[in-house]
Amino acid sequence: MPDKLTVFALLFNLLAAAVFQDTLPALGGAPVKIVLLTAVALHASAFRPKRYAMLAAILAGGFTDVLGGLPPLCTVSFLVMMLGVTRLFARILHDPHLPHWVLFTAVTAVLQGIWTRLWIGGDGATALQTVARWCVLFASGAIAGGVGFSWCGLVDRLSGLKKPVEEDNGIVWSENNR
Amino acid sequence: MVILTAALVFWRGGTFGVVSDAVCPYEKARVWFNRTVLVRLKALAARSSNAARCAMLEREVERLRLDTDRVERLECEVERLRRTVGVSFTGNVRCLPAAVLSRGGTTALWQTMRIGKGSSDGIRQGDPVVVPEGVVGRISRTAPHSSEVLLLTDSNSRIACELEVPSEGLGTVRGILYGGNARLSRPKNSEKKSDLSLLYVIEPLQLRYLDREFTPPPRTRIITSGLGGSFPRGLTVGYLLDSSMEPDGLTRRAEAVPAADLASLENVFVLTAQEAANAR
């Protein structure tokens, strides 16, 4: 895998995600935004070597913390922790498909919300409000998972980082079908 | 590489400066695209659909309609600018216009927004941000080409205010305006309100430490008192809704709504000190 291309694609995805996440309005009037940066970091954790996955987690967390007015290392530490979990998830499921990643990102978004709230302290919300926020976070994570993983996959294919899947015998189906 | 990064961070005034300025050009491009290209594309699409159905006369009518819309927009803008110029500022204050780039940052946990002017334009931390209708908030962080505004509805916002009392002889009624959602001890009669707001209802602002002897009428205008130091005196902040005694019975508190419609802001004005503007 060409290293420079990987870094360039990663930075491109992160910058695009940061701009969109920062610009998009809050979801449904709730204090929640679509966690595109988290989705990009999870994609890198799943499909990139460890050092690039770590770079993505640190940059995505840094963008979220700095642009979101959060304490330093709040999201960075969470995404670094999720790096291991994501790789474990990918190993257990062998070859997870997009719906799996959508669900995984949705759950991650809820966990990120809880983690962030633990860092900055509670706001006196009632139990009903908290559950409702979790539901919105889940929805935001699902949207981010779908959009983020599709986008990163598209960039990988367009940039040539992701090659077409070969058959078991090592011959590409298009070659075999001549 | 590390030394270069550290030098960049130091030169740009911290990580916020670097990250904000990295994202800022793309957000400015988006704003420009929406206001210039997208509007024209929409107009073009509307024109072509009409052209498919109508002859040249109808096209002419459409063009005239567009012209009329443009004139109406310009009239509104002129009116808004006239009102802005009409606002009286005390001291050496300059009114710096800035476009709103985004709201809430990447998390939307705080009531903030980012604007497209920064420290290189003379903006400093704590500068007031206003629109013709009233106060919006104050600058909380600056980067060279963008700044973050803490809205007056944020729970961390505090503004020294006074009431525009209608009758003579009452003196000045001053208080401190707290942002919505602030963790305050609530009076007993408003405890049930939080149960009704399921997700995220912007709570009214709280004007506290008012004189207990004076019962202000609803819709009283709240203006800045100038005592805090950052806001000049006389800017409209909001309007009073209802008032009640504090639980301790020593002072009175009131609920208020902001005068400016914070949800639909596209441009704001930053009140910067004149000497900073001259030095630029």
PDB file of C-alpha atoms in Angstrom, chain B residues 212 245-252:
ATOM      1  CA  ARG B 212     -36.963  43.080  45.186  1.00  0.00           C
ATOM      2  CA  MET B 245     -38.814  36.408  43.918  1.00  0.00           C
ATOM      3  CA  GLU B 246     -35.628  34.403  44.442  1.00  0.00           C
ATOM      4  CA  PRO B 247     -35.998  31.433  46.831  1.00  0.00           C
ATOM      5  CA  ASP B 248     -34.063  33.335  49.506  1.00  0.00           C
ATOM      6  CA  GLY B 249     -36.396  36.340  49.159  1.00  0.00           C
ATOM      7  CA  LEU B 250     -33.573  38.876  48.985  1.00  0.00           C
ATOM      8  CA  THR B 251     -33.735  39.758  45.317  1.00  0.00           C
ATOM      9  CA  ARG B 252     -35.983  39.277  42.322  1.00  0.00           C
TER      10      ARG B 252
END
